Short mmCIF file of N, CA, C and O in Angstrom, two decimals:
data_model
loop_
_atom_site.label_atom_id
_atom_site.label_comp_id
_atom_site.label_asym_id
_atom_site.label_seq_id
_atom_site.Cartn_x
_atom_site.Cartn_y
_atom_site.Cartn_z
N MET A 26 101.29 101.80 95.85
CA MET A 26 102.66 102.12 95.57
C MET A 26 102.99 101.63 94.16
O MET A 26 102.69 100.52 93.81
N HIS A 27 103.62 102.47 93.40
CA HIS A 27 103.94 102.12 92.02
C HIS A 27 105.36 101.60 91.92
O HIS A 27 106.28 102.12 92.54
N ASN A 28 105.53 100.60 91.09
CA ASN A 28 106.83 100.00 90.86
C ASN A 28 107.68 100.96 90.04
O ASN A 28 107.26 101.44 88.99
N SER A 29 108.90 101.20 90.48
CA SER A 29 109.77 102.13 89.75
C SER A 29 110.23 101.56 88.42
O SER A 29 110.71 102.27 87.56
N LYS A 30 110.09 100.24 88.22
CA LYS A 30 110.49 99.61 86.96
C LYS A 30 109.32 99.47 86.00
O LYS A 30 109.40 98.77 85.03
N TYR A 31 108.23 100.15 86.28
CA TYR A 31 107.04 100.05 85.44
C TYR A 31 107.30 100.74 84.10
O TYR A 31 107.89 101.82 84.04
N PHE A 32 106.86 100.10 83.04
CA PHE A 32 106.95 100.68 81.70
C PHE A 32 105.56 101.08 81.24
O PHE A 32 104.65 100.25 81.26
N ASN A 33 105.38 102.32 80.84
CA ASN A 33 104.08 102.76 80.35
C ASN A 33 103.68 101.91 79.16
O ASN A 33 104.51 101.54 78.34
N ARG A 34 102.39 101.62 79.09
CA ARG A 34 101.88 100.78 78.02
C ARG A 34 100.94 101.59 77.13
O ARG A 34 100.23 102.47 77.60
N LEU A 35 100.95 101.27 75.86
CA LEU A 35 100.10 101.97 74.91
C LEU A 35 98.62 101.84 75.26
O LEU A 35 97.83 102.73 75.00
N VAL A 36 98.24 100.74 75.89
CA VAL A 36 96.84 100.47 76.18
C VAL A 36 96.29 101.38 77.29
O VAL A 36 95.09 101.54 77.40
N GLU A 37 97.15 102.01 78.08
CA GLU A 37 96.68 102.84 79.18
C GLU A 37 95.74 103.95 78.70
O GLU A 37 94.71 104.22 79.33
N LYS A 38 96.10 104.59 77.62
CA LYS A 38 95.26 105.66 77.09
C LYS A 38 93.89 105.11 76.70
O LYS A 38 92.86 105.71 76.98
N LYS A 39 93.86 103.95 76.06
CA LYS A 39 92.60 103.32 75.65
C LYS A 39 91.75 102.95 76.87
O LYS A 39 90.54 103.11 76.85
N ILE A 40 92.39 102.45 77.91
CA ILE A 40 91.65 102.10 79.12
C ILE A 40 91.00 103.35 79.71
O ILE A 40 89.82 103.35 80.05
N ASN A 41 91.76 104.41 79.84
CA ASN A 41 91.22 105.65 80.40
C ASN A 41 90.10 106.21 79.54
O ASN A 41 89.09 106.69 80.06
N GLU A 42 90.25 106.14 78.23
CA GLU A 42 89.18 106.59 77.33
C GLU A 42 87.95 105.72 77.49
O GLU A 42 86.83 106.20 77.46
N GLY A 43 88.16 104.41 77.68
CA GLY A 43 87.05 103.48 77.84
C GLY A 43 86.21 103.79 79.05
O GLY A 43 84.98 103.67 79.02
N PHE A 44 86.84 104.20 80.15
CA PHE A 44 86.09 104.50 81.36
C PHE A 44 85.22 105.74 81.21
O PHE A 44 84.32 105.97 82.00
N GLU A 45 85.47 106.55 80.19
CA GLU A 45 84.60 107.69 79.93
C GLU A 45 83.29 107.23 79.31
O GLU A 45 82.29 107.94 79.37
N VAL A 46 83.27 106.05 78.71
CA VAL A 46 82.11 105.55 77.98
C VAL A 46 81.42 104.40 78.71
O VAL A 46 80.21 104.34 78.78
N ILE A 47 82.20 103.46 79.25
CA ILE A 47 81.64 102.29 79.91
C ILE A 47 82.13 102.24 81.36
O ILE A 47 83.08 102.92 81.73
N GLN A 48 81.47 101.41 82.16
CA GLN A 48 81.85 101.32 83.56
C GLN A 48 82.52 100.01 83.93
O GLN A 48 83.03 99.88 85.02
N VAL A 49 82.51 99.04 83.03
CA VAL A 49 83.10 97.74 83.31
C VAL A 49 84.07 97.39 82.19
O VAL A 49 83.77 97.58 81.02
N LEU A 50 85.21 96.88 82.57
CA LEU A 50 86.22 96.52 81.59
C LEU A 50 86.90 95.24 82.07
O LEU A 50 87.31 95.14 83.22
N CYS A 51 87.00 94.25 81.20
CA CYS A 51 87.68 92.99 81.52
C CYS A 51 88.96 92.95 80.69
O CYS A 51 88.92 93.09 79.47
N ILE A 52 90.07 92.78 81.38
CA ILE A 52 91.35 92.73 80.69
C ILE A 52 91.92 91.33 80.84
O ILE A 52 92.08 90.83 81.95
N GLU A 53 92.21 90.71 79.70
CA GLU A 53 92.78 89.37 79.69
C GLU A 53 94.08 89.39 78.90
O GLU A 53 94.26 90.22 78.02
N GLY A 54 94.95 88.48 79.22
CA GLY A 54 96.21 88.39 78.49
C GLY A 54 97.11 87.35 79.09
O GLY A 54 96.79 86.73 80.10
N ILE A 55 98.26 87.19 78.48
CA ILE A 55 99.22 86.20 78.97
C ILE A 55 99.79 86.64 80.32
O ILE A 55 99.71 87.81 80.69
N LYS A 56 100.35 85.68 81.03
CA LYS A 56 100.96 85.98 82.33
C LYS A 56 102.10 86.98 82.18
O LYS A 56 102.84 86.97 81.19
N TYR A 57 102.23 87.81 83.19
CA TYR A 57 103.35 88.74 83.32
C TYR A 57 103.50 89.73 82.17
O TYR A 57 104.61 90.12 81.83
N CYS A 58 102.38 90.14 81.59
CA CYS A 58 102.48 91.16 80.53
C CYS A 58 102.13 92.54 81.06
O CYS A 58 102.17 93.51 80.32
N GLY A 59 101.77 92.63 82.36
CA GLY A 59 101.52 93.93 82.96
C GLY A 59 100.06 94.30 83.16
O GLY A 59 99.75 95.45 83.43
N LYS A 60 99.16 93.33 83.06
CA LYS A 60 97.73 93.62 83.22
C LYS A 60 97.44 94.24 84.59
O LYS A 60 96.85 95.31 84.69
N THR A 61 97.87 93.55 85.64
CA THR A 61 97.59 94.03 86.99
C THR A 61 98.34 95.32 87.29
O THR A 61 97.76 96.26 87.84
N SER A 62 99.60 95.40 86.91
CA SER A 62 100.37 96.62 87.16
C SER A 62 99.73 97.82 86.50
O SER A 62 99.62 98.90 87.10
N THR A 63 99.31 97.65 85.27
CA THR A 63 98.66 98.74 84.55
C THR A 63 97.36 99.16 85.23
O THR A 63 97.13 100.34 85.46
N CYS A 64 96.55 98.18 85.57
CA CYS A 64 95.25 98.49 86.19
C CYS A 64 95.41 99.09 87.58
O CYS A 64 94.63 99.96 87.97
N GLU A 65 96.41 98.64 88.33
CA GLU A 65 96.65 99.20 89.66
C GLU A 65 97.01 100.68 89.58
O GLU A 65 96.70 101.45 90.48
N ARG A 66 97.65 101.10 88.51
CA ARG A 66 98.00 102.51 88.34
C ARG A 66 96.78 103.36 88.02
O ARG A 66 96.76 104.55 88.30
N ILE A 67 95.77 102.75 87.43
CA ILE A 67 94.56 103.48 87.03
C ILE A 67 93.50 103.42 88.12
O ILE A 67 92.80 104.40 88.36
N ALA A 68 93.39 102.28 88.80
CA ALA A 68 92.33 102.07 89.79
C ALA A 68 92.53 102.94 91.02
O ALA A 68 93.65 103.21 91.44
N LYS A 69 91.41 103.34 91.58
CA LYS A 69 91.43 104.07 92.85
C LYS A 69 91.14 103.12 94.01
O LYS A 69 91.44 103.44 95.16
N THR A 70 90.53 101.97 93.72
CA THR A 70 90.25 100.94 94.71
C THR A 70 90.65 99.59 94.12
O THR A 70 90.35 99.33 92.97
N VAL A 71 91.31 98.76 94.92
CA VAL A 71 91.77 97.45 94.45
C VAL A 71 91.31 96.37 95.41
O VAL A 71 91.55 96.45 96.61
N PHE A 72 90.62 95.36 94.87
CA PHE A 72 90.26 94.16 95.61
C PHE A 72 91.07 93.02 95.00
O PHE A 72 90.93 92.73 93.82
N LYS A 73 91.91 92.38 95.81
CA LYS A 73 92.72 91.24 95.33
C LYS A 73 92.10 89.98 95.88
O LYS A 73 92.37 89.59 97.00
N PHE A 74 91.26 89.33 95.08
CA PHE A 74 90.53 88.17 95.52
C PHE A 74 91.43 86.97 95.82
O PHE A 74 91.01 86.04 96.49
N GLN A 75 92.66 86.96 95.35
CA GLN A 75 93.56 85.87 95.67
C GLN A 75 94.16 86.03 97.07
O GLN A 75 94.84 85.14 97.56
N ASP A 76 93.87 87.15 97.74
CA ASP A 76 94.36 87.40 99.09
C ASP A 76 93.49 86.65 100.09
O ASP A 76 92.44 87.13 100.51
N LEU A 77 93.91 85.46 100.47
CA LEU A 77 93.11 84.62 101.37
C LEU A 77 92.93 85.24 102.74
O LEU A 77 91.97 84.94 103.44
N GLY A 78 93.81 86.14 103.13
CA GLY A 78 93.67 86.82 104.40
C GLY A 78 92.46 87.73 104.47
O GLY A 78 91.99 88.08 105.55
N LYS A 79 91.94 88.10 103.31
CA LYS A 79 90.77 88.98 103.25
C LYS A 79 89.52 88.25 102.77
O LYS A 79 88.51 88.86 102.47
N LYS A 80 89.59 86.94 102.73
CA LYS A 80 88.49 86.12 102.22
C LYS A 80 87.18 86.41 102.95
O LYS A 80 86.12 86.55 102.33
N ASP A 81 87.22 86.53 104.28
CA ASP A 81 86.00 86.78 105.05
C ASP A 81 85.42 88.16 104.75
O ASP A 81 84.21 88.34 104.69
N ILE A 82 86.29 89.13 104.55
CA ILE A 82 85.81 90.49 104.21
C ILE A 82 85.09 90.45 102.87
O ILE A 82 84.01 90.99 102.71
N TYR A 83 85.70 89.79 101.88
CA TYR A 83 85.09 89.71 100.56
C TYR A 83 83.78 88.93 100.60
O TYR A 83 82.82 89.29 99.93
N ARG A 84 83.75 87.89 101.38
CA ARG A 84 82.52 87.10 101.53
C ARG A 84 81.41 88.00 102.07
O ARG A 84 80.28 87.98 101.58
N THR A 85 81.71 88.81 103.07
CA THR A 85 80.73 89.73 103.64
C THR A 85 80.24 90.71 102.58
O THR A 85 79.05 90.95 102.44
N TYR A 86 81.18 91.27 101.84
CA TYR A 86 80.82 92.22 100.78
C TYR A 86 79.87 91.59 99.77
O TYR A 86 78.88 92.18 99.36
N ILE A 87 80.20 90.38 99.34
CA ILE A 87 79.44 89.74 98.28
C ILE A 87 78.06 89.29 98.74
O ILE A 87 77.06 89.49 98.06
N TYR A 88 77.98 88.71 99.93
CA TYR A 88 76.71 88.15 100.38
C TYR A 88 75.84 89.12 101.16
O TYR A 88 74.62 89.00 101.14
N SER A 89 76.42 90.07 101.86
CA SER A 89 75.62 90.98 102.67
C SER A 89 74.98 92.07 101.83
O SER A 89 73.80 92.36 101.95
N ASN A 90 75.79 92.69 101.02
CA ASN A 90 75.30 93.83 100.27
C ASN A 90 76.27 94.11 99.13
O ASN A 90 77.33 94.68 99.35
N ASN A 91 75.90 93.72 97.95
CA ASN A 91 76.79 93.93 96.79
C ASN A 91 77.17 95.39 96.61
O ASN A 91 78.20 95.70 96.03
N ASP A 92 76.33 96.29 97.10
CA ASP A 92 76.63 97.72 96.96
C ASP A 92 77.93 98.09 97.66
O ASP A 92 78.57 99.07 97.30
N LEU A 93 78.32 97.31 98.68
CA LEU A 93 79.58 97.60 99.37
C LEU A 93 80.77 97.52 98.43
O LEU A 93 81.73 98.27 98.56
N LEU A 94 80.71 96.62 97.47
CA LEU A 94 81.80 96.49 96.50
C LEU A 94 81.94 97.74 95.64
O LEU A 94 83.03 98.06 95.18
N PHE A 95 80.84 98.42 95.43
CA PHE A 95 80.85 99.55 94.50
C PHE A 95 80.72 100.89 95.22
O PHE A 95 80.52 101.91 94.58
N SER A 96 80.85 100.88 96.54
CA SER A 96 80.75 102.13 97.29
C SER A 96 82.12 102.79 97.48
O SER A 96 82.24 103.80 98.14
N HIS A 97 83.13 102.22 96.87
CA HIS A 97 84.49 102.75 96.97
C HIS A 97 84.78 103.63 95.76
O HIS A 97 84.09 103.55 94.75
N PRO A 98 85.81 104.46 95.86
CA PRO A 98 86.14 105.33 94.72
C PRO A 98 86.39 104.54 93.44
O PRO A 98 87.00 103.47 93.47
N ASN A 99 85.90 105.06 92.33
CA ASN A 99 86.06 104.45 91.01
C ASN A 99 87.28 105.02 90.31
O ASN A 99 87.63 106.16 90.56
N PRO A 100 87.86 104.26 89.39
CA PRO A 100 87.55 102.89 89.01
C PRO A 100 88.02 101.89 90.06
O PRO A 100 88.97 102.13 90.78
N VAL A 101 87.32 100.75 90.09
CA VAL A 101 87.60 99.67 91.03
C VAL A 101 88.22 98.51 90.26
O VAL A 101 87.71 98.11 89.22
N LEU A 102 89.31 97.96 90.77
CA LEU A 102 89.94 96.79 90.18
C LEU A 102 89.58 95.57 91.01
O LEU A 102 89.82 95.54 92.21
N PHE A 103 88.97 94.58 90.37
CA PHE A 103 88.73 93.28 90.98
C PHE A 103 89.79 92.35 90.40
O PHE A 103 89.68 91.93 89.25
N ASP A 104 90.80 92.06 91.17
CA ASP A 104 91.94 91.29 90.66
C ASP A 104 91.91 89.87 91.18
O ASP A 104 91.68 89.61 92.35
N LYS A 105 92.12 88.94 90.28
CA LYS A 105 92.28 87.54 90.63
C LYS A 105 93.34 86.98 89.69
O LYS A 105 93.61 87.55 88.65
N ASP A 106 93.96 85.89 90.09
CA ASP A 106 94.87 85.28 89.14
C ASP A 106 94.33 83.92 88.72
O ASP A 106 93.44 83.37 89.35
N LYS A 107 94.85 83.40 87.65
CA LYS A 107 94.30 82.19 87.05
C LYS A 107 94.36 80.99 88.00
O LYS A 107 93.57 80.09 87.91
N ARG A 108 95.31 81.00 88.93
CA ARG A 108 95.39 79.90 89.89
C ARG A 108 94.26 79.98 90.91
O ARG A 108 94.04 79.07 91.67
N PHE A 109 93.55 81.08 90.90
CA PHE A 109 92.56 81.34 91.93
C PHE A 109 91.16 81.48 91.35
O PHE A 109 90.34 82.21 91.84
N LEU A 110 90.89 80.77 90.26
CA LEU A 110 89.60 80.91 89.59
C LEU A 110 88.44 80.50 90.47
O LEU A 110 87.35 81.05 90.37
N LYS A 111 88.62 79.53 91.34
CA LYS A 111 87.53 79.07 92.18
C LYS A 111 87.65 79.71 93.55
O LYS A 111 88.02 79.08 94.53
N PHE A 112 87.35 80.99 93.63
CA PHE A 112 87.38 81.73 94.89
C PHE A 112 86.23 81.22 95.74
O PHE A 112 85.07 81.43 95.42
N GLU A 113 86.58 80.50 96.80
CA GLU A 113 85.54 79.89 97.63
C GLU A 113 84.99 80.92 98.59
O GLU A 113 85.66 81.37 99.50
N ILE A 114 83.76 81.31 98.38
CA ILE A 114 83.16 82.32 99.24
C ILE A 114 82.06 81.76 100.10
O ILE A 114 81.42 82.47 100.84
N TYR A 115 81.80 80.48 100.02
CA TYR A 115 80.74 79.90 100.86
C TYR A 115 81.32 79.02 101.91
O TYR A 115 82.44 78.81 102.05
#
């Protein structure tokens, strides 16, 4: 679901062009500048690693078969926030 208060960003065009050439993109920036909102609009699959309710699912994906992470429609967003850098999967 897209936020009705979303403002289009100049970088969106560059991100879309980038996916035509490369398959992995890391976006960094200050808090609340729209990184996640922008990527959620582009991504077809979203994994929110800060969602502790899905921790067991992510653990299964990572340890059982990494291909499961990439078997979803592309592009895939792997989202985490800075407070969640140490995602405990063991």
